[in-house]
Amino acid sequence: MRSFDYVVVGAGSAGCVLAARLSEDPRTRVLLIEAGAADGPESMAIPPAWPTLIGSSVDWGYVTVPQPGTNGLVHPYPRGKVLGGSSSINAMAFLRGHRAGYDAWVRNGAAGWGYDDLLPFFKRAERAAGRDSDYRGTEGPMVVSSAENVHPLAHACLDAAVEVGHPVTADLNGKEQEGVAWLDTNIVDGARQSAADGYLHPASVRSNLTVAPNATVRRLTLSAGRCTGIEYSVDGELRWVEASREILLSAGTIGSAQLLMLSGIGPADHLREFHIDVVADLPGVGANLQDHPLAGITYSSAKPVPPTTNQHSDLIAMVRSRPDLPAPDVQLVFLDIAYHPPTLAGPTNGYTVGFSLMLPHSRGSVRLASSDPDTAPLINPNFLGDERDLAAMVTALRLAREAGEAQALAQWRSGEVLPGAAVRDDGELREYVRRVTGPYFHAVGTCRIGHDPLSVVDTELRVHGIEGLRVVDASVMPHIIGANTHATVLAIAERAATLIAR
Ligand SMILES: Cc1cc2nc3c(=O)[nH]c(=O)nc-3n(C[C@H](O)[C@H](O)[C@H](O)COP(=O)(O)OP(=O)(O)OC[C@H]3O[C@@H](n4cnc5c(N)ncnc54)[C@H](O)[C@@H]3O)c2cc1C
C-alpha cells in the first residue's frame, strides 16, 4: 500500500467518524483498516433482528471470563466485526448520558470533555428533526428518529410508568434528561443506520480515502518512542503500512487495549509474562473496564404480543433510585420480548421490564491470554464485583417491578415468570439478580483519558509517552456515562477529528 497521513485502525463507530471527517480535506490521505468484512448478513439492516447478530459472522464472538458476581457465569461479549463495527450489530438506541457524567470526567482529569464541550459534537453527529435546537443537531450524518409504529405494549408501559410516578419527558437527549420517553434510534425508513451508513459510505467515493476491509492489524510498529505504522494481515499474508502523521487506534474497548499491549504498551509485568518487549509501562492499559449491568423482570402475556418493526424497546425511563442523587442512576427499558439468560426458562409469549445501573462501581479488565494476536484476550467486566452494585440492582429491580405491576399493564400481564411474584425477600432477590445479570454491551474505559499514573491518553487522546499515536473510541471514557454508549462515542470521535485536524 501507499503511505498515508493517517492510518485509522478499526472501522467501527469512532473509526468511521474519523475517516469521514479527516478525509474532508482533499489533501489529507487516510487509510481506514478493518478486520471485518465490507458487509454482513441482510438481518443487519432489520431492526428487530439485532439479537440474532450476536454470535454471527459479524461478531468477534468474545466471551467473558467466569464472573464471580454472577454465579460464575460466562457471558457472550459481542463486538461488531464489519464496517460500522458495533454500530452495525447494536440495538440502535441513541441516547446521550446525563450531563453530570461528562462533567465528572472533567473533575477526574479529562479537561475539555465536559457536557458543554461535547454538546457541539453531539449536535454535529446527528440529524434530529423537530427538536430543541439548543440541544439537538439537524445537519449531521446520523439520522435520529423517535419510535414510529410504537408497539401497543409500549403504550401500556408508558401509562404504567406515569401511573407509578415517573414524569414524561419530551426528549431524553434534550434539556430534561430524566423521566420516561420514547426512545431515539438510528432507524431510517425501517432499516438500521450504522456509522458506516451515516459517515463512511458517503465519504468512500473520495480518492484520498482508502478503506481496507478484511485486514487484521496485528501490532503497531514503534521506533524511538514514535508509532510509525502498523503490521497487518490479509488472508494470512503479513503486510506493513506507514503513517506520516499519526496512527489513530479505534479498535474499540477490547481491541485497542489488546493492540496496545501486543505492541509493548501496557502494564510492564503483564507484558513480560508474554515475553513482549516493554516500550511504555502504562499500567492503565486494559484496566478500568466498565459496562452497565443489565437484568429484567419477565412476564407472560395475557394476549399474543405482536411482532415489532422496531428494535424491541420503544420506551425507556431514566430514574433515580434515591431522590437525593444528582442524576438518574437507573435505566428502565421496556422490551416487547422475553429477554433473559438462556439458562432460565421464560414464557414463549411474554415481555420484560429491564433494569440497568447507569453508574456501576465495579471495575474489570482486558488482559492478554497470549502474545499471539489471533488469540482472544481475557475479558473481565467484573459484573456485580462491587457489593454496592448488587444492592443497587435489587433497588432497580423493585423500581422495574413497580412499573410492571401497574394497573395500566393489567390487560397484558398474565403473570410474573422471572423471578416470580412470590420472590420478594431481599436475599432471594439478590440471588435472582446474580443469576440473570449480564452485559448491556457498553464496554468502556480501558484506555482512559487523564494525567494520573493509571490514565493512558492525555486530554487530546495522545498515548502517554508515545509520539504519533492516539486512541479514539469508547475505551477513552474515564468512566461509563449514564446512557447507552454509541452517541457518546460518535461525539468523542467528532471532537477528536477536530483536535487532530488542528
Ligand atoms: C450487541 C450490542 C448492542 C449494543 N446496543 C447499543 C445501543 O442500542 N445503543 C448504544 O448507544 N450502544 C449500543 N451498543 C454499544 C455501542 O454500539 C458501542 O459503544 C460503540 O459502537 C463502540 O464504538 P467503538 O468505535 O468504540 O468500537 P466498535 O464500534 O466496536 O469498533 C471497533 C472496530 O475495530 C475493529 N477492530 C478491532 N480490532 C481490530 C484489529 N486488530 N484490526 C482491524 N480492525 C480491528 C472491529 O472489527 C470494529 O469494527 C451495543 C453494542 C453491542 C455489541
JSON list of C-alpha atoms in Angstrom, two decimals, residues 281-417:
[
{"chain": "A", "resi": 281, "resn": "ASP", "atom": "CA", "xyz": [4.95, 0.92, 31.01]},
{"chain": "A", "resi": 282, "resn": "LEU", "atom": "CA", "xyz": [1.35, 2.13, 31.15]},
{"chain": "A", "resi": 283, "resn": "PRO", "atom": "CA", "xyz": [-0.40, 0.12, 33.89]},
{"chain": "A", "resi": 284, "resn": "GLY", "atom": "CA", "xyz": [-3.79, 1.62, 32.99]},
{"chain": "A", "resi": 285, "resn": "VAL", "atom": "CA", "xyz": [-3.96, -0.12, 29.60]},
{"chain": "A", "resi": 286, "resn": "GLY", "atom": "CA", "xyz": [-6.68, -2.76, 29.86]},
{"chain": "A", "resi": 287, "resn": "ALA", "atom": "CA", "xyz": [-7.67, -1.73, 33.39]},
{"chain": "A", "resi": 288, "resn": "ASN", "atom": "CA", "xyz": [-10.89, 0.09, 34.32]},
{"chain": "A", "resi": 289, "resn": "LEU", "atom": "CA", "xyz": [-13.20, -1.97, 32.06]},
{"chain": "A", "resi": 290, "resn": "GLN", "atom": "CA", "xyz": [-16.79, -0.97, 32.74]},
{"chain": "A", "resi": 291, "resn": "ASP", "atom": "CA", "xyz": [-20.21, -1.92, 31.42]},
{"chain": "A", "resi": 292, "resn": "HIS", "atom": "CA", "xyz": [-23.79, -1.38, 32.56]},
{"chain": "A", "resi": 293, "resn": "PRO", "atom": "CA", "xyz": [-25.12, -4.50, 34.30]},
{"chain": "A", "resi": 294, "resn": "LEU", "atom": "CA", "xyz": [-28.50, -5.45, 32.76]},
{"chain": "A", "resi": 295, "resn": "ALA", "atom": "CA", "xyz": [-31.25, -7.70, 34.13]},
{"chain": "A", "resi": 296, "resn": "GLY", "atom": "CA", "xyz": [-35.01, -7.88, 33.86]},
{"chain": "A", "resi": 297, "resn": "ILE", "atom": "CA", "xyz": [-38.34, -8.97, 35.23]},
{"chain": "A", "resi": 298, "resn": "THR", "atom": "CA", "xyz": [-40.16, -11.16, 32.74]},
{"chain": "A", "resi": 299, "resn": "TYR", "atom": "CA", "xyz": [-43.91, -11.53, 32.44]},
{"chain": "A", "resi": 300, "resn": "SER", "atom": "CA", "xyz": [-46.07, -13.91, 30.47]},
{"chain": "A", "resi": 301, "resn": "SER", "atom": "CA", "xyz": [-48.60, -12.06, 28.39]},
{"chain": "A", "resi": 302, "resn": "ALA", "atom": "CA", "xyz": [-52.35, -12.47, 28.58]},
{"chain": "A", "resi": 303, "resn": "LYS", "atom": "CA", "xyz": [-52.66, -11.92, 24.84]},
{"chain": "A", "resi": 304, "resn": "PRO", "atom": "CA", "xyz": [-50.30, -12.51, 21.93]},
{"chain": "A", "resi": 305, "resn": "VAL", "atom": "CA", "xyz": [-47.51, -9.91, 21.86]},
{"chain": "A", "resi": 306, "resn": "PRO", "atom": "CA", "xyz": [-47.47, -8.72, 18.23]},
{"chain": "A", "resi": 307, "resn": "PRO", "atom": "CA", "xyz": [-44.15, -8.61, 16.36]},
{"chain": "A", "resi": 308, "resn": "THR", "atom": "CA", "xyz": [-42.42, -5.24, 16.14]},
{"chain": "A", "resi": 309, "resn": "THR", "atom": "CA", "xyz": [-40.79, -3.44, 13.25]},
{"chain": "A", "resi": 310, "resn": "ASN", "atom": "CA", "xyz": [-38.57, -1.53, 15.72]},
{"chain": "A", "resi": 311, "resn": "GLN", "atom": "CA", "xyz": [-35.72, -2.75, 17.90]},
{"chain": "A", "resi": 312, "resn": "HIS", "atom": "CA", "xyz": [-37.88, -4.17, 20.75]},
{"chain": "A", "resi": 313, "resn": "SER", "atom": "CA", "xyz": [-37.71, -1.22, 23.16]},
{"chain": "A", "resi": 314, "resn": "ASP", "atom": "CA", "xyz": [-39.71, 1.81, 22.07]},
{"chain": "A", "resi": 315, "resn": "LEU", "atom": "CA", "xyz": [-39.85, 3.17, 25.59]},
{"chain": "A", "resi": 316, "resn": "ILE", "atom": "CA", "xyz": [-37.15, 3.97, 28.11]},
{"chain": "A", "resi": 317, "resn": "ALA", "atom": "CA", "xyz": [-37.05, 5.64, 31.51]},
{"chain": "A", "resi": 318, "resn": "MET", "atom": "CA", "xyz": [-34.14, 7.30, 33.29]},
{"chain": "A", "resi": 319, "resn": "VAL", "atom": "CA", "xyz": [-34.91, 7.33, 37.01]},
{"chain": "A", "resi": 320, "resn": "ARG", "atom": "CA", "xyz": [-33.27, 7.97, 40.35]},
{"chain": "A", "resi": 321, "resn": "SER", "atom": "CA", "xyz": [-33.18, 5.21, 42.92]},
{"chain": "A", "resi": 322, "resn": "ARG", "atom": "CA", "xyz": [-32.96, 7.89, 45.65]},
{"chain": "A", "resi": 323, "resn": "PRO", "atom": "CA", "xyz": [-34.28, 11.45, 45.45]},
{"chain": "A", "resi": 324, "resn": "ASP", "atom": "CA", "xyz": [-31.07, 12.94, 46.85]},
{"chain": "A", "resi": 325, "resn": "LEU", "atom": "CA", "xyz": [-28.96, 11.72, 43.89]},
{"chain": "A", "resi": 326, "resn": "PRO", "atom": "CA", "xyz": [-27.74, 14.42, 41.45]},
{"chain": "A", "resi": 327, "resn": "ALA", "atom": "CA", "xyz": [-28.84, 12.46, 38.34]},
{"chain": "A", "resi": 328, "resn": "PRO", "atom": "CA", "xyz": [-30.71, 9.32, 37.30]},
{"chain": "A", "resi": 329, "resn": "ASP", "atom": "CA", "xyz": [-28.78, 6.19, 38.22]},
{"chain": "A", "resi": 330, "resn": "VAL", "atom": "CA", "xyz": [-31.15, 3.54, 36.85]},
{"chain": "A", "resi": 331, "resn": "GLN", "atom": "CA", "xyz": [-32.45, 2.90, 33.36]},
{"chain": "A", "resi": 332, "resn": "LEU", "atom": "CA", "xyz": [-35.71, 1.01, 32.87]},
{"chain": "A", "resi": 333, "resn": "VAL", "atom": "CA", "xyz": [-36.05, -0.45, 29.41]},
{"chain": "A", "resi": 334, "resn": "PHE", "atom": "CA", "xyz": [-39.43, -1.79, 28.35]},
{"chain": "A", "resi": 335, "resn": "LEU", "atom": "CA", "xyz": [-38.99, -4.74, 25.99]},
{"chain": "A", "resi": 336, "resn": "ASP", "atom": "CA", "xyz": [-41.63, -6.41, 23.81]},
{"chain": "A", "resi": 337, "resn": "ILE", "atom": "CA", "xyz": [-39.80, -9.74, 24.07]},
{"chain": "A", "resi": 338, "resn": "ALA", "atom": "CA", "xyz": [-38.96, -12.02, 26.98]},
{"chain": "A", "resi": 339, "resn": "TYR", "atom": "CA", "xyz": [-35.28, -11.09, 27.48]},
{"chain": "A", "resi": 340, "resn": "HIS", "atom": "CA", "xyz": [-33.47, -13.33, 29.95]},
{"chain": "A", "resi": 341, "resn": "PRO", "atom": "CA", "xyz": [-30.44, -15.65, 30.04]},
{"chain": "A", "resi": 342, "resn": "PRO", "atom": "CA", "xyz": [-30.92, -18.90, 28.09]},
{"chain": "A", "resi": 343, "resn": "THR", "atom": "CA", "xyz": [-30.18, -20.77, 31.32]},
{"chain": "A", "resi": 344, "resn": "LEU", "atom": "CA", "xyz": [-33.63, -19.78, 32.67]},
{"chain": "A", "resi": 345, "resn": "ALA", "atom": "CA", "xyz": [-36.97, -20.91, 31.26]},
{"chain": "A", "resi": 346, "resn": "GLY", "atom": "CA", "xyz": [-39.08, -17.91, 30.25]},
{"chain": "A", "resi": 347, "resn": "PRO", "atom": "CA", "xyz": [-42.53, -17.61, 28.69]},
{"chain": "A", "resi": 348, "resn": "THR", "atom": "CA", "xyz": [-42.97, -18.26, 24.96]},
{"chain": "A", "resi": 349, "resn": "ASN", "atom": "CA", "xyz": [-45.28, -15.24, 24.77]},
{"chain": "A", "resi": 350, "resn": "GLY", "atom": "CA", "xyz": [-44.05, -12.55, 27.10]},
{"chain": "A", "resi": 351, "resn": "TYR", "atom": "CA", "xyz": [-42.27, -9.30, 27.73]},
{"chain": "A", "resi": 352, "resn": "THR", "atom": "CA", "xyz": [-39.62, -7.88, 30.05]},
{"chain": "A", "resi": 353, "resn": "VAL", "atom": "CA", "xyz": [-39.11, -4.76, 32.08]},
{"chain": "A", "resi": 354, "resn": "GLY", "atom": "CA", "xyz": [-35.34, -4.47, 32.01]},
{"chain": "A", "resi": 355, "resn": "PHE", "atom": "CA", "xyz": [-33.28, -2.55, 34.56]},
{"chain": "A", "resi": 356, "resn": "SER", "atom": "CA", "xyz": [-29.69, -1.41, 34.48]},
{"chain": "A", "resi": 357, "resn": "LEU", "atom": "CA", "xyz": [-27.33, 0.58, 36.71]},
{"chain": "A", "resi": 358, "resn": "MET", "atom": "CA", "xyz": [-26.05, 3.62, 34.90]},
{"chain": "A", "resi": 359, "resn": "LEU", "atom": "CA", "xyz": [-23.16, 4.37, 37.28]},
{"chain": "A", "resi": 360, "resn": "PRO", "atom": "CA", "xyz": [-21.84, 0.99, 38.46]},
{"chain": "A", "resi": 361, "resn": "HIS", "atom": "CA", "xyz": [-18.92, 0.81, 40.87]},
{"chain": "A", "resi": 362, "resn": "SER", "atom": "CA", "xyz": [-17.48, -2.48, 39.57]},
{"chain": "A", "resi": 363, "resn": "ARG", "atom": "CA", "xyz": [-14.31, -2.27, 37.52]},
{"chain": "A", "resi": 364, "resn": "GLY", "atom": "CA", "xyz": [-12.89, -5.07, 35.40]},
{"chain": "A", "resi": 365, "resn": "SER", "atom": "CA", "xyz": [-10.09, -5.56, 32.90]},
{"chain": "A", "resi": 366, "resn": "VAL", "atom": "CA", "xyz": [-8.92, -6.74, 29.50]},
{"chain": "A", "resi": 367, "resn": "ARG", "atom": "CA", "xyz": [-5.75, -8.85, 29.68]},
{"chain": "A", "resi": 368, "resn": "LEU", "atom": "CA", "xyz": [-3.76, -10.78, 27.13]},
{"chain": "A", "resi": 369, "resn": "ALA", "atom": "CA", "xyz": [-4.18, -14.54, 27.05]},
{"chain": "A", "resi": 370, "resn": "SER", "atom": "CA", "xyz": [-1.25, -14.87, 24.65]},
{"chain": "A", "resi": 371, "resn": "SER", "atom": "CA", "xyz": [1.20, -12.79, 22.64]},
{"chain": "A", "resi": 372, "resn": "ASP", "atom": "CA", "xyz": [-0.49, -14.22, 19.52]},
{"chain": "A", "resi": 373, "resn": "PRO", "atom": "CA", "xyz": [-2.80, -11.53, 18.06]},
{"chain": "A", "resi": 374, "resn": "ASP", "atom": "CA", "xyz": [-5.19, -14.26, 16.91]},
{"chain": "A", "resi": 375, "resn": "THR", "atom": "CA", "xyz": [-5.91, -15.35, 20.48]},
{"chain": "A", "resi": 376, "resn": "ALA", "atom": "CA", "xyz": [-8.86, -13.57, 22.10]},
{"chain": "A", "resi": 377, "resn": "PRO", "atom": "CA", "xyz": [-7.96, -11.57, 25.20]},
{"chain": "A", "resi": 378, "resn": "LEU", "atom": "CA", "xyz": [-9.32, -12.31, 28.67]},
{"chain": "A", "resi": 379, "resn": "ILE", "atom": "CA", "xyz": [-12.34, -10.06, 29.20]},
{"chain": "A", "resi": 380, "resn": "ASN", "atom": "CA", "xyz": [-13.49, -9.49, 32.74]},
{"chain": "A", "resi": 381, "resn": "PRO", "atom": "CA", "xyz": [-16.23, -6.85, 33.12]},
{"chain": "A", "resi": 382, "resn": "ASN", "atom": "CA", "xyz": [-16.48, -7.95, 36.77]},
{"chain": "A", "resi": 383, "resn": "PHE", "atom": "CA", "xyz": [-20.28, -7.68, 36.86]},
{"chain": "A", "resi": 384, "resn": "LEU", "atom": "CA", "xyz": [-21.53, -7.10, 40.41]},
{"chain": "A", "resi": 385, "resn": "GLY", "atom": "CA", "xyz": [-17.95, -7.45, 41.64]},
{"chain": "A", "resi": 386, "resn": "ASP", "atom": "CA", "xyz": [-18.60, -4.48, 43.89]},
{"chain": "A", "resi": 387, "resn": "GLU", "atom": "CA", "xyz": [-21.22, -5.32, 46.54]},
{"chain": "A", "resi": 388, "resn": "ARG", "atom": "CA", "xyz": [-22.78, -1.87, 46.16]},
{"chain": "A", "resi": 389, "resn": "ASP", "atom": "CA", "xyz": [-23.83, -2.80, 42.63]},
{"chain": "A", "resi": 390, "resn": "LEU", "atom": "CA", "xyz": [-25.68, -5.89, 43.83]},
{"chain": "A", "resi": 391, "resn": "ALA", "atom": "CA", "xyz": [-27.64, -3.84, 46.38]},
{"chain": "A", "resi": 392, "resn": "ALA", "atom": "CA", "xyz": [-28.39, -1.17, 43.78]},
{"chain": "A", "resi": 393, "resn": "MET", "atom": "CA", "xyz": [-29.58, -3.79, 41.27]},
{"chain": "A", "resi": 394, "resn": "VAL", "atom": "CA", "xyz": [-32.10, -5.06, 43.84]},
{"chain": "A", "resi": 395, "resn": "THR", "atom": "CA", "xyz": [-33.35, -1.49, 44.25]},
{"chain": "A", "resi": 396, "resn": "ALA", "atom": "CA", "xyz": [-33.57, -1.18, 40.47]},
{"chain": "A", "resi": 397, "resn": "LEU", "atom": "CA", "xyz": [-35.48, -4.46, 40.30]},
{"chain": "A", "resi": 398, "resn": "ARG", "atom": "CA", "xyz": [-38.04, -3.07, 42.74]},
{"chain": "A", "resi": 399, "resn": "LEU", "atom": "CA", "xyz": [-38.46, 0.01, 40.51]},
{"chain": "A", "resi": 400, "resn": "ALA", "atom": "CA", "xyz": [-38.94, -2.20, 37.45]},
{"chain": "A", "resi": 401, "resn": "ARG", "atom": "CA", "xyz": [-41.44, -4.39, 39.27]},
{"chain": "A", "resi": 402, "resn": "GLU", "atom": "CA", "xyz": [-43.38, -1.37, 40.49]},
{"chain": "A", "resi": 403, "resn": "ALA", "atom": "CA", "xyz": [-43.94, -0.36, 36.84]},
{"chain": "A", "resi": 404, "resn": "GLY", "atom": "CA", "xyz": [-44.53, -3.96, 35.75]},
{"chain": "A", "resi": 405, "resn": "GLU", "atom": "CA", "xyz": [-47.24, -4.39, 38.38]},
{"chain": "A", "resi": 406, "resn": "ALA", "atom": "CA", "xyz": [-49.08, -1.17, 37.50]},
{"chain": "A", "resi": 407, "resn": "GLN", "atom": "CA", "xyz": [-52.77, -1.30, 36.69]},
{"chain": "A", "resi": 408, "resn": "ALA", "atom": "CA", "xyz": [-52.08, 0.08, 33.20]},
{"chain": "A", "resi": 409, "resn": "LEU", "atom": "CA", "xyz": [-50.42, -3.23, 32.29]},
{"chain": "A", "resi": 410, "resn": "ALA", "atom": "CA", "xyz": [-53.21, -5.43, 33.68]},
{"chain": "A", "resi": 411, "resn": "GLN", "atom": "CA", "xyz": [-54.61, -6.16, 30.22]},
{"chain": "A", "resi": 412, "resn": "TRP", "atom": "CA", "xyz": [-51.20, -7.58, 29.15]},
{"chain": "A", "resi": 413, "resn": "ARG", "atom": "CA", "xyz": [-49.98, -9.16, 32.36]},
{"chain": "A", "resi": 414, "resn": "SER", "atom": "CA", "xyz": [-50.77, -12.81, 32.80]},
{"chain": "A", "resi": 415, "resn": "GLY", "atom": "CA", "xyz": [-48.16, -13.36, 35.50]},
{"chain": "A", "resi": 416, "resn": "GLU", "atom": "CA", "xyz": [-44.60, -12.64, 36.57]},
{"chain": "A", "resi": 417, "resn": "VAL", "atom": "CA", "xyz": [-42.49, -15.59, 35.44]}
]
